[in-house]
Short mmCIF file of C-alpha atoms in Angstrom, two decimals:
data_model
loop_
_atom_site.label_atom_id
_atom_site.label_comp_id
_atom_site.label_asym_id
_atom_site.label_seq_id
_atom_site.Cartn_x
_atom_site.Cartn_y
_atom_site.Cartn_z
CA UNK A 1 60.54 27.37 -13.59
CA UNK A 2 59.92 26.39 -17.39
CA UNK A 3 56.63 24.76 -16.03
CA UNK A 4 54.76 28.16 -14.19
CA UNK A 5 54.62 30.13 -17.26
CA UNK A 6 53.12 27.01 -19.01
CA UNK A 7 50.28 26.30 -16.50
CA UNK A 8 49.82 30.40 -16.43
CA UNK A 9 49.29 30.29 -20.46
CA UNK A 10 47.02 27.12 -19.97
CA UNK A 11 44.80 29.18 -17.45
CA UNK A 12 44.55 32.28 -19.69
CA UNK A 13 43.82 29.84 -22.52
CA UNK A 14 41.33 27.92 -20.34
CA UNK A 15 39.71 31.27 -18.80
CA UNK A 16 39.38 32.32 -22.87
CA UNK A 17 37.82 29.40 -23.88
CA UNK A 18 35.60 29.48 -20.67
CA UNK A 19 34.40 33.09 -21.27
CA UNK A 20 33.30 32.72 -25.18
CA UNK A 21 32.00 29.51 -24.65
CA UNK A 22 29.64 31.14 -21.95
CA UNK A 23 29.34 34.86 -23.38
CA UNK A 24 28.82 33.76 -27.34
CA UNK A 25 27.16 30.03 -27.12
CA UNK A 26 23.57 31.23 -26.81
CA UNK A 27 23.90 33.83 -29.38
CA UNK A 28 25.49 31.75 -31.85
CA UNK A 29 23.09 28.95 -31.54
CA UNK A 30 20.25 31.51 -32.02
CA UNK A 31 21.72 33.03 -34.99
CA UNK A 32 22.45 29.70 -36.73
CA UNK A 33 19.00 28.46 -36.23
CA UNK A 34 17.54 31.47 -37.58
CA UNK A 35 19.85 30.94 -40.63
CA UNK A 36 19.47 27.14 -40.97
CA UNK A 37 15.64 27.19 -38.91
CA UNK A 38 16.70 24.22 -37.28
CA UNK A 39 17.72 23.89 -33.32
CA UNK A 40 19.48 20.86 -33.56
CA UNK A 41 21.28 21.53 -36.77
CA UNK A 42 22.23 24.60 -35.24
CA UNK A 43 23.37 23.15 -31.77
CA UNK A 44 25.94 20.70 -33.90
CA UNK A 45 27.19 23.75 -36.07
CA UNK A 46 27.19 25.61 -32.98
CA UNK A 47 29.69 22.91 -31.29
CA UNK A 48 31.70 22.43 -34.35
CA UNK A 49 32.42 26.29 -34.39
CA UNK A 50 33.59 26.09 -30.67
CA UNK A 51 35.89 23.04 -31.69
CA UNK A 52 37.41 24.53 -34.22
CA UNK A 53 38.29 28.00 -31.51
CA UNK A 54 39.30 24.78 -29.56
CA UNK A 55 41.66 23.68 -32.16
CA UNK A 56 43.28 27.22 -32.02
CA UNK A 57 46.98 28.12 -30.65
CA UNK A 58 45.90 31.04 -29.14
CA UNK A 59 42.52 31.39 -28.77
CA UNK A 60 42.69 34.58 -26.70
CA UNK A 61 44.37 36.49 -29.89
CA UNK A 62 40.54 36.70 -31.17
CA UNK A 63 39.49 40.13 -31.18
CA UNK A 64 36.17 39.57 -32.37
CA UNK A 65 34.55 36.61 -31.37
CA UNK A 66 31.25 37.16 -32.66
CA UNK A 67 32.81 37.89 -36.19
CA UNK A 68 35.05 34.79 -36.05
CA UNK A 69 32.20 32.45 -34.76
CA UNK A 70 30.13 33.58 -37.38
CA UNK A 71 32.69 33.32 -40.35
CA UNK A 72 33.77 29.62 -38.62
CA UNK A 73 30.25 28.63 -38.67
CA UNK A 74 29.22 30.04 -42.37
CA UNK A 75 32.28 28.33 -43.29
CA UNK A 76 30.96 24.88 -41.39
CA UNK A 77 27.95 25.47 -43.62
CA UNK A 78 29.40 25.95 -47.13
CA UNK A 79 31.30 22.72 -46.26
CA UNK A 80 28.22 20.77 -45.04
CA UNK A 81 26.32 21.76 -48.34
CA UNK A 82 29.34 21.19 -50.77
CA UNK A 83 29.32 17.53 -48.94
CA UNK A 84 25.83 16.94 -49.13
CA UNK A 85 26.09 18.00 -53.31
CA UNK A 86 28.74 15.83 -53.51
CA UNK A 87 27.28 12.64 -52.14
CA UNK A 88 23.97 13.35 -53.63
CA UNK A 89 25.75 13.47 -57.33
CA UNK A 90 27.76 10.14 -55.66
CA UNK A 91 24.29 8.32 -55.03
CA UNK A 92 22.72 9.76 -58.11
CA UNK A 93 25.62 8.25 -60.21
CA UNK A 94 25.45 4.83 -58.27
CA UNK A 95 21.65 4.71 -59.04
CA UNK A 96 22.77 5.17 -62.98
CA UNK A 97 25.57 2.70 -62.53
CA UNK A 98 23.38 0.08 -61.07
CA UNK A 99 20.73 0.74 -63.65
CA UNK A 100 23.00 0.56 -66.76
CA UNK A 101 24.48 -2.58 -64.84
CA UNK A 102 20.80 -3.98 -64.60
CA UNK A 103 21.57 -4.18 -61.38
CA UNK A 104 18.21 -3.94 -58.98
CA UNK A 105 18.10 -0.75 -56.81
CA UNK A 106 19.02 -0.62 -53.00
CA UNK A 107 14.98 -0.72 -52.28
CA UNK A 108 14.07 -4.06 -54.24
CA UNK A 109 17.76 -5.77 -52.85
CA UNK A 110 17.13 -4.70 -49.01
CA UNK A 111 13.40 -6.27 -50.05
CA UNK A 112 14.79 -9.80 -51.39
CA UNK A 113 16.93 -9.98 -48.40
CA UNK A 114 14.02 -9.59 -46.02
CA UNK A 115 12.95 -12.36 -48.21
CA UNK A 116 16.18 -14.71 -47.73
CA UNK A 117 16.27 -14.19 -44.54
CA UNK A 118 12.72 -15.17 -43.63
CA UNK A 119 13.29 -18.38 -46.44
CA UNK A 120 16.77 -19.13 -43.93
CA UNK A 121 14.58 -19.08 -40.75
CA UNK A 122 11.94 -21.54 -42.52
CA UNK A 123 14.49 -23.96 -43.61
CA UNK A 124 16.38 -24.07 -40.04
CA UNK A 125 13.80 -25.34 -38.96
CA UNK A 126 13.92 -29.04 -41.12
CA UNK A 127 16.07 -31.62 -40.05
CA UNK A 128 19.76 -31.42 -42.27
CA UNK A 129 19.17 -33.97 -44.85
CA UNK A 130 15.72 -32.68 -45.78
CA UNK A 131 16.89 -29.33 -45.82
CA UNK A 132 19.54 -30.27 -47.88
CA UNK A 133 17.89 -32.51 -50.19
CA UNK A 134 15.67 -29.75 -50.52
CA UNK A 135 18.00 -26.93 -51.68
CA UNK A 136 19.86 -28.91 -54.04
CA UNK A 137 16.45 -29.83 -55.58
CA UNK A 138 15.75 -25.77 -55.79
CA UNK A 139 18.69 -24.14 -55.95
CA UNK A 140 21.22 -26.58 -57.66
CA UNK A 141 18.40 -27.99 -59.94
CA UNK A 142 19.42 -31.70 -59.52
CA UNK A 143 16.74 -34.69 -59.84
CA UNK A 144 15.59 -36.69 -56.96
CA UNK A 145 18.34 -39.32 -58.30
CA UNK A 146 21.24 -37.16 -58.53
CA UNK A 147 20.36 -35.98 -54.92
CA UNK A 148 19.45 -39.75 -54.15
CA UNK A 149 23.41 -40.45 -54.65
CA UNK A 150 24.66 -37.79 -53.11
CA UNK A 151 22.73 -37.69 -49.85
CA UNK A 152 23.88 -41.96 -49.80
CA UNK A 153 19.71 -42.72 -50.01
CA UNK A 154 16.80 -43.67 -51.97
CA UNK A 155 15.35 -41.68 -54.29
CA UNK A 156 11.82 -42.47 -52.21
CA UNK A 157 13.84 -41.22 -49.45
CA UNK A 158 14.35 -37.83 -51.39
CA UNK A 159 10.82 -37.44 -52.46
CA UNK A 160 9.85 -37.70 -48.35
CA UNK A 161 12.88 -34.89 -48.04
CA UNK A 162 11.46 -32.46 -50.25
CA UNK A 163 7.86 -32.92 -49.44
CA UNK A 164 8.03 -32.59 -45.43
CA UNK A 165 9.94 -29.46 -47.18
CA UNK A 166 7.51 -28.38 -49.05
CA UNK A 167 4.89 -28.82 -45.82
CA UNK A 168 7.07 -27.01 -43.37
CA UNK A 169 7.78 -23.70 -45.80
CA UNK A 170 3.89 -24.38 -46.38
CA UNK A 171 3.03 -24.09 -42.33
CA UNK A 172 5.94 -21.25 -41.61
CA UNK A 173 3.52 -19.01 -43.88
CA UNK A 174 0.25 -20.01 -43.00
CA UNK A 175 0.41 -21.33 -39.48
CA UNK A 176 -3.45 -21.69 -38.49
CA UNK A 177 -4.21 -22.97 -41.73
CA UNK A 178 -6.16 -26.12 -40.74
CA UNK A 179 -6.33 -27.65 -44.84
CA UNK A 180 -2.85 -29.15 -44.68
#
């Protein structure tokens, strides 16, 4: 018996939700774009009004609807441009940070990782030991004799490493380039 009542309030809730979904959409999206004169900002505030009646107990206890979808949505709007403030004061800080840091900005470090990521794909392209041989030459700093007894090889044997190296980052960057 518990259980008729229940689907009964359901229904009514359901028919509610139905009926100023379809009677109060339109105009709501129309009056936010106005506002905002943008559609498709004014399609998401539009949904994220009818979420928030969604969200409600009793959505047929709304008297109004046009008054409360319009207070919802201005609401949805302070609370979109008090987030944007705050993370633009948030990035605007981080940019200071990084500066006083000496850090680079986001645009010069998403640049030198275009650039270590294209120096990568050159150097997996050499076989191991020369690759090797060549980044502990450039990145570690070590002579061809330190690398010599690391590697277990000549030093000669080194020099070869580094300079079919040297060619191959050479012919990555200039492919048709018939002087080498």
């Amino acid at each position: 018996m518990h259980d008729i009542p229940a689907a009964r309030g359901d229904s009514v809730r359901q028919q509610t939700l139905t009926a100023m979904y379809s009677e109060h959409h339109g105009w709501l999206h129309g009056w936010l774009r106005k506002k905002l004169g943008c559609s498709q900002h004014a399609a998401d505030l539009a949904h994220d009004a009818f979420i928030r009646v969604l969200m409600l107990a009793e959505p047929q206890a709304i008297k109004e609807p046009r008054a409360f979808l319009a207070t919802t949505a201005g609401r949805l709007m302070i609370d979109g441009a008090r987030r944007r403030r705050i993370e633009k004061a948030y990035m605007e800080a981080l940019v200071i940070q990084c500066e006083d840091a000496g850090m680079p900005d986001p645009a010069a470090i998403h640049v030198a990782l275009q650039a270590l990521e294209r120096i990568a794909e050159m150097l997996a392209g050499l076989p191991a030991k020369a690759r090797e041989a060549f980044l502990l030459s450039r990145l570690d700093g070590l002579t061809y004799s330190e690398i010599a007894m690391r590697l277990g090889v000549s030093s000669s044997t080194v020099k070869n490493y580094i300079s079919s190296a040297l060619v191959h980052c050479y012919h990555s960057l200039h492919p048709a380039d018939p002087l080498v």
